[in-house]
mmCIF file of C-alpha atoms in Angstrom:
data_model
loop_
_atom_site.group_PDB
_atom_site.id
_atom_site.type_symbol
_atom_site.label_atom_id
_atom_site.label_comp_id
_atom_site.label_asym_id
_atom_site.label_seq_id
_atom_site.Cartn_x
_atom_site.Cartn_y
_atom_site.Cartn_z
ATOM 1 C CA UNK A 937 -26.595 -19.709 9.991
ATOM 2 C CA UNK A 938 -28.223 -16.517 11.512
ATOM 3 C CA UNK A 939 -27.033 -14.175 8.694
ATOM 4 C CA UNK A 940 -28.300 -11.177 11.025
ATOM 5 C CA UNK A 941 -25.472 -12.360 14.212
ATOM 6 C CA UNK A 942 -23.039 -13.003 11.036
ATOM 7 C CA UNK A 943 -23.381 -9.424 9.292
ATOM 8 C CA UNK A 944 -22.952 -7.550 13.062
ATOM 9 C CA UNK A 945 -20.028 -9.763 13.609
ATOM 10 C CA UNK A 946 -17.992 -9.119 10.653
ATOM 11 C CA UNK A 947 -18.411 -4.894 11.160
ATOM 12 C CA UNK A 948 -17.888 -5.515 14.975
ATOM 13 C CA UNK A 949 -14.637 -6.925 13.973
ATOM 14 C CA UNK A 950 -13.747 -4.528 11.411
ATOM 15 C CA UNK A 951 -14.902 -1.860 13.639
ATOM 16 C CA UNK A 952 -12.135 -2.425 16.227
ATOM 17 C CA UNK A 953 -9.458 -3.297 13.413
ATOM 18 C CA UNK A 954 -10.301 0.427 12.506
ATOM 19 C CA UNK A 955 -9.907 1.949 16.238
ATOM 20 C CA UNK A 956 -6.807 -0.051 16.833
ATOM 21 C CA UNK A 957 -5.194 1.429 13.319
ATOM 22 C CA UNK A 958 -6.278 4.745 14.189
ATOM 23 C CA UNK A 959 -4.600 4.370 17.721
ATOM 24 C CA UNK A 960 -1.452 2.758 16.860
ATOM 25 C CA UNK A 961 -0.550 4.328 12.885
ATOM 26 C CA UNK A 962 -1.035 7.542 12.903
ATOM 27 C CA UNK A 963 2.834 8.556 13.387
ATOM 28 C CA UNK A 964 3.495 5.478 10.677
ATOM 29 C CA UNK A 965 1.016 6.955 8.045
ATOM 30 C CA UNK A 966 2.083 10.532 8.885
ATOM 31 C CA UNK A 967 5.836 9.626 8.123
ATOM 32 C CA UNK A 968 5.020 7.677 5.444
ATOM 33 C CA UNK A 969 3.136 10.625 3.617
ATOM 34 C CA UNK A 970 5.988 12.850 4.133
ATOM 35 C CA UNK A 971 8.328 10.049 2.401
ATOM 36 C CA UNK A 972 6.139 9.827 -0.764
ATOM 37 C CA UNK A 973 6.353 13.626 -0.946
ATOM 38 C CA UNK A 974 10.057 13.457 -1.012
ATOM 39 C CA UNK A 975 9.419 11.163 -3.982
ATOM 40 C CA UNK A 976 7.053 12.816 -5.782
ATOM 41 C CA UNK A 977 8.459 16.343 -5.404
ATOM 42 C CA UNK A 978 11.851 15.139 -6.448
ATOM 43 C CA UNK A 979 10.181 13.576 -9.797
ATOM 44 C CA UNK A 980 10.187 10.140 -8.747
ATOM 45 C CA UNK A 981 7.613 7.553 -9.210
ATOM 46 C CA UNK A 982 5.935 5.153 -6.285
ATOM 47 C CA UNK A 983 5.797 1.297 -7.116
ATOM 48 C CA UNK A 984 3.126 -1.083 -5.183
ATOM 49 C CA UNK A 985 3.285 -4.879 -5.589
ATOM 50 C CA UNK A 986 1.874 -7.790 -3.375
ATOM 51 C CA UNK A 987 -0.248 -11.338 -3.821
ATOM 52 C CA UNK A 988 -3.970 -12.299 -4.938
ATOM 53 C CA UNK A 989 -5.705 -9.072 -3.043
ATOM 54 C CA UNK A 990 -2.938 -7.211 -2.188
ATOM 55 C CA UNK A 991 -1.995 -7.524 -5.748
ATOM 56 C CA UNK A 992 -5.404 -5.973 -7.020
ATOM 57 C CA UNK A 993 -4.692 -2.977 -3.467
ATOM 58 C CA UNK A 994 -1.812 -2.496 -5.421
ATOM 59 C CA UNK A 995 -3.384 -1.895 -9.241
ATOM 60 C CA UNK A 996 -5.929 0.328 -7.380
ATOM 61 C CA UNK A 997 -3.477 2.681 -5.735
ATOM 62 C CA UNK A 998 -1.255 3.077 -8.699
ATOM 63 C CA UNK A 999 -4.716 3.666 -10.797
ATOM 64 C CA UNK A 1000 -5.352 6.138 -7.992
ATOM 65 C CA UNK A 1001 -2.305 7.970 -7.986
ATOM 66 C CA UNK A 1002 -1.649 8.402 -11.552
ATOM 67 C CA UNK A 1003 -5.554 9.127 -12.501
ATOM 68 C CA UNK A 1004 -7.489 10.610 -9.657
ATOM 69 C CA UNK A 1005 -8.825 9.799 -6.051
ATOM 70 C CA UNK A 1006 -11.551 12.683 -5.049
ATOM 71 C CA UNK A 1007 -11.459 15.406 -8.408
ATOM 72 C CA UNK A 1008 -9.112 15.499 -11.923
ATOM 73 C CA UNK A 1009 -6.082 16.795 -11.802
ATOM 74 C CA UNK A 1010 -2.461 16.161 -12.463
ATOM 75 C CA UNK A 1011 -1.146 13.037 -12.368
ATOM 76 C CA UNK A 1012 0.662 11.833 -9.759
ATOM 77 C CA UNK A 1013 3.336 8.730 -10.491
ATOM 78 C CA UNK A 1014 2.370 5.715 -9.398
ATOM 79 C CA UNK A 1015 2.882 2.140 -11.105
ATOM 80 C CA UNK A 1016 1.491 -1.570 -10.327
ATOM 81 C CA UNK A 1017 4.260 -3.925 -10.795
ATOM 82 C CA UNK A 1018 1.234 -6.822 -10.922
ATOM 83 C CA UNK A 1019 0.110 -6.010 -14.070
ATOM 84 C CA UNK A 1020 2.235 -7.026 -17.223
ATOM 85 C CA UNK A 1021 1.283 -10.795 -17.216
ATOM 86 C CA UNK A 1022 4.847 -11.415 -20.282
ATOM 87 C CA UNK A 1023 6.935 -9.663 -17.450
ATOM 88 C CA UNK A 1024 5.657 -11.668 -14.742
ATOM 89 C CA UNK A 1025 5.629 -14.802 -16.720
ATOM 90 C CA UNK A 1026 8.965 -14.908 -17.711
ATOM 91 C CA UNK A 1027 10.198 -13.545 -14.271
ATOM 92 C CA UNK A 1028 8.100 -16.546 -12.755
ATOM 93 C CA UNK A 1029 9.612 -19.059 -15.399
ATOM 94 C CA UNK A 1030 12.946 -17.875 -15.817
ATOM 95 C CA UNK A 1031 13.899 -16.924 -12.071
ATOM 96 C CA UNK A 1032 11.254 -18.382 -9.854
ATOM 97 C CA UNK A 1033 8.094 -16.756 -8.294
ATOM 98 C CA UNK A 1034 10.381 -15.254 -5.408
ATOM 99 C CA UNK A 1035 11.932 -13.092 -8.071
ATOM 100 C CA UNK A 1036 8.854 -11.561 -9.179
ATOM 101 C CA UNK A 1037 9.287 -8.013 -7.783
ATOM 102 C CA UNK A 1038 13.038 -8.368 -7.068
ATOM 103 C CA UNK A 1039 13.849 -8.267 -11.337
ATOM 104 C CA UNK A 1040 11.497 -5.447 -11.856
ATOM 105 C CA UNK A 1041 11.976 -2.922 -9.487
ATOM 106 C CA UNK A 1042 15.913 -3.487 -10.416
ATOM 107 C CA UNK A 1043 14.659 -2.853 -13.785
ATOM 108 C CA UNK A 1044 12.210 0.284 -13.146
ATOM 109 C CA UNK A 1045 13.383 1.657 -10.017
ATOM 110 C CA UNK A 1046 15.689 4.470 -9.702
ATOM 111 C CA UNK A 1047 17.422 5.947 -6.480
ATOM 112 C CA UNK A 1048 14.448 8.403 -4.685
ATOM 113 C CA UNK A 1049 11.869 6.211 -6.001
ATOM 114 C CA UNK A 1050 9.216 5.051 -3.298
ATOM 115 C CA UNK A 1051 8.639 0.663 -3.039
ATOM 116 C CA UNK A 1052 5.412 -0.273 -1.392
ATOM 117 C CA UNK A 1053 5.120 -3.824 -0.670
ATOM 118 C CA UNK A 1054 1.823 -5.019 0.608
ATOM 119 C CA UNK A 1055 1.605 -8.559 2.799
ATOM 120 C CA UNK A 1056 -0.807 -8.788 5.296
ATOM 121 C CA UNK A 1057 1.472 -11.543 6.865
ATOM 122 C CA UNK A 1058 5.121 -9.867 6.552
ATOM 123 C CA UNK A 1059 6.328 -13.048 5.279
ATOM 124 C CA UNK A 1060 5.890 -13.567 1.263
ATOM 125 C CA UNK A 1061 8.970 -14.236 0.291
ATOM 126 C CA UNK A 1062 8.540 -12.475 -3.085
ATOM 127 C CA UNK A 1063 7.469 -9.151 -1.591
ATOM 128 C CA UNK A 1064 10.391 -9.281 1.186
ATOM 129 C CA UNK A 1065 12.707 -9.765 -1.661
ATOM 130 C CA UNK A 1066 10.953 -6.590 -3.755
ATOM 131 C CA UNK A 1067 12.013 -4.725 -0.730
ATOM 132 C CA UNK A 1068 15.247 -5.890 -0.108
ATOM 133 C CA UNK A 1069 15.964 -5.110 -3.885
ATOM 134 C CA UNK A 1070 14.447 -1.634 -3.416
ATOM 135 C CA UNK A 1071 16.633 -0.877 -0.621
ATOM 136 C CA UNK A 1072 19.849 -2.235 -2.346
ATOM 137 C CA UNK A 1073 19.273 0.270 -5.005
ATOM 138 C CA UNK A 1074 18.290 3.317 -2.992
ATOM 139 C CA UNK A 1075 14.731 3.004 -3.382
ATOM 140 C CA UNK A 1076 12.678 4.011 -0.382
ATOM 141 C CA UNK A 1077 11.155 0.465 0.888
ATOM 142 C CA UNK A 1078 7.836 0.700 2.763
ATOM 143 C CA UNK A 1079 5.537 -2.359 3.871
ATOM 144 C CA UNK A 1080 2.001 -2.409 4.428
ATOM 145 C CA UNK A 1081 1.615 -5.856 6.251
ATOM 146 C CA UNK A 1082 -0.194 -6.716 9.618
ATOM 147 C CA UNK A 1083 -0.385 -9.061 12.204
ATOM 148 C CA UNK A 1084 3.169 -8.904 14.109
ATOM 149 C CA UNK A 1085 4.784 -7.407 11.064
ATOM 150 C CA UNK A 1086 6.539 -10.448 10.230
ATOM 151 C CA UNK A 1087 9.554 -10.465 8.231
ATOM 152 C CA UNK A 1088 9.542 -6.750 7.657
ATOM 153 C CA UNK A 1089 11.090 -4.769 10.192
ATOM 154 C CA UNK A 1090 14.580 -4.031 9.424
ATOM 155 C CA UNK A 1091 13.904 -5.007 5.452
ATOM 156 C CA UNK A 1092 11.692 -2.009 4.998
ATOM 157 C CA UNK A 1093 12.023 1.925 5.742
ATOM 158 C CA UNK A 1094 8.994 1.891 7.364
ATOM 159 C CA UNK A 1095 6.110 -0.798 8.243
ATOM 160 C CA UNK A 1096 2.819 -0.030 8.538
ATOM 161 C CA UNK A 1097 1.405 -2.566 10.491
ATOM 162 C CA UNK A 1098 -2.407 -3.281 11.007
ATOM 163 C CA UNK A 1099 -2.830 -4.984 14.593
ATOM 164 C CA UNK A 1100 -5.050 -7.427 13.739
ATOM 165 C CA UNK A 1101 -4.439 -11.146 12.964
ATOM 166 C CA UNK A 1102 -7.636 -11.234 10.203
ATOM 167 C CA UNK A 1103 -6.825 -10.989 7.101
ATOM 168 C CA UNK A 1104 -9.866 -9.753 5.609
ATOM 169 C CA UNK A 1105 -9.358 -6.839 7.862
ATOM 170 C CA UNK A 1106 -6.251 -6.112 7.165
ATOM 171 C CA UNK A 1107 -6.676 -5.634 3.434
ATOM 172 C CA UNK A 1108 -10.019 -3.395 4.601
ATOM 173 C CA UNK A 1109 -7.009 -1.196 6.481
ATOM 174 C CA UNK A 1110 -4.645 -1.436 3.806
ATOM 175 C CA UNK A 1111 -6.717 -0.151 0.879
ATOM 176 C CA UNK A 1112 -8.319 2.787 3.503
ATOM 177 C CA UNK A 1113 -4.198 3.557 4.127
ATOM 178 C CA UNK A 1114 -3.485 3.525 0.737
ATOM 179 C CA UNK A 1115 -6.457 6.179 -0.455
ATOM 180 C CA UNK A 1116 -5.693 8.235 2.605
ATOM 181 C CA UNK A 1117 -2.165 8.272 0.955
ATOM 182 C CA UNK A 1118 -3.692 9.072 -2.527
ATOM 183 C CA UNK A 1119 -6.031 12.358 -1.128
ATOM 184 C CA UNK A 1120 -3.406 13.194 1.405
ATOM 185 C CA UNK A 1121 -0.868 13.591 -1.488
ATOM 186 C CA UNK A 1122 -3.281 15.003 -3.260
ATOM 187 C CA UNK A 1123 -3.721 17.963 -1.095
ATOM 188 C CA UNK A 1124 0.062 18.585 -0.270
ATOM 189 C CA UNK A 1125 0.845 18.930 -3.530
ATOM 190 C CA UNK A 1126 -1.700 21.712 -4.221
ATOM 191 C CA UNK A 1127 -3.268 19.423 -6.573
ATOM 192 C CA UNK A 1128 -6.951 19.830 -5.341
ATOM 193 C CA UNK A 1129 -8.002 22.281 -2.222
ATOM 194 C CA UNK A 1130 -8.174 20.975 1.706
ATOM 195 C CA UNK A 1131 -12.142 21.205 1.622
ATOM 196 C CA UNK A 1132 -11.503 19.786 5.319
ATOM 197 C CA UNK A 1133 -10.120 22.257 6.657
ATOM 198 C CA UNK A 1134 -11.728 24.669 4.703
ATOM 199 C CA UNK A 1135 -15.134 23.965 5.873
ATOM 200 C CA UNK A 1136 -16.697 23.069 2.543
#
């Protein structure tokens, strides 16, 4: 193995992961900010769930959100639904894996609430279901998935989808979407200054 050829290979690759995102989601992510302030302003909380390392994206966002991303300051409402092992348990025991995000978002969610369900193939059948049950219940149902989207268009609000068929890259787009989310939200709700734009 020449580790040298493997290390330029693996940032080549995420490299044009990252210029195809930038190209193709910049409408996605700016309509999907505007969504979670809708959510946020109107007092309502935003839930992530997904598998294996979109299921530890998701703890990291809702950590993000409700402690801090760049300085302290208010909390913003954000929840992992990956995290109480009894709930997901029982959900997995009692109504089968598929149900995992389904029973709790009918449980947690109310109407102006924010879903985020994060596949990087569009096709778990647990996270589809999470959004269909978000939607049924007038919670705002966004995917962050890749690939050709998958199963998600027309079972989410909005899809964000990376174009790129790895998915190691993927997740590195997902988790740079999802703290772009975090500081953007940040920002629009006056919660720490625009040191972009301000020059700083």
């Amino acid at each position: 193995m020449d580790i040298d050829s493997f290390f330029d290979a693996e940032l080549d690759e995420h490299a044009a992961a990252f210029a195809r995102t930038r190209a193709v989601l910049k409408q996605p992510f700016g309509q999907w900010v505007a969504m979670a302030l809708v959510t946020i302003r109107a007092g309502g909380k935003i839930m992530f769930f997904g598998n294996g390392g979109s299921a530890s994206d998701a703890q990291h966002l809702a950590t993000e959100l409700a402690v801090r991303y760049r300085r302290d300051r208010a909390p913003i409402a954000g929840l992992a639904l990956t995290t109480d092992s009894s709930a997901l348990t029982a959900i997995g025991n009692d109504m089968g894996f598929d149900q995992l995000f389904a029973r709790q978002i009918t449980a947690l969610g109310r109407p102006g609430d924010m879903a985020v369900g994060i596949t990087t193939s569009g096709r778990s059948p647990n996270v589809l279901l999470g959004l269909d049950a978000a939607r049924a219940a007038g919670i705002t149902a966004v995917a962050l998935t890749g690939r050709d989207g998958g199963d998600t268009p027309g079972r989410a609000d909005l899809a964000l989808v990376v174009p790129s068929d790895t998915t190691a890259r993927i997740q590195e787009m997902h988790i740079m979407l999802g703290q772009m989310l975090c500081g953007a939200l940040e920002i629009a709700l006056g919660l720490v200054p625009d040191e972009r734009s301000s020059g700083n």
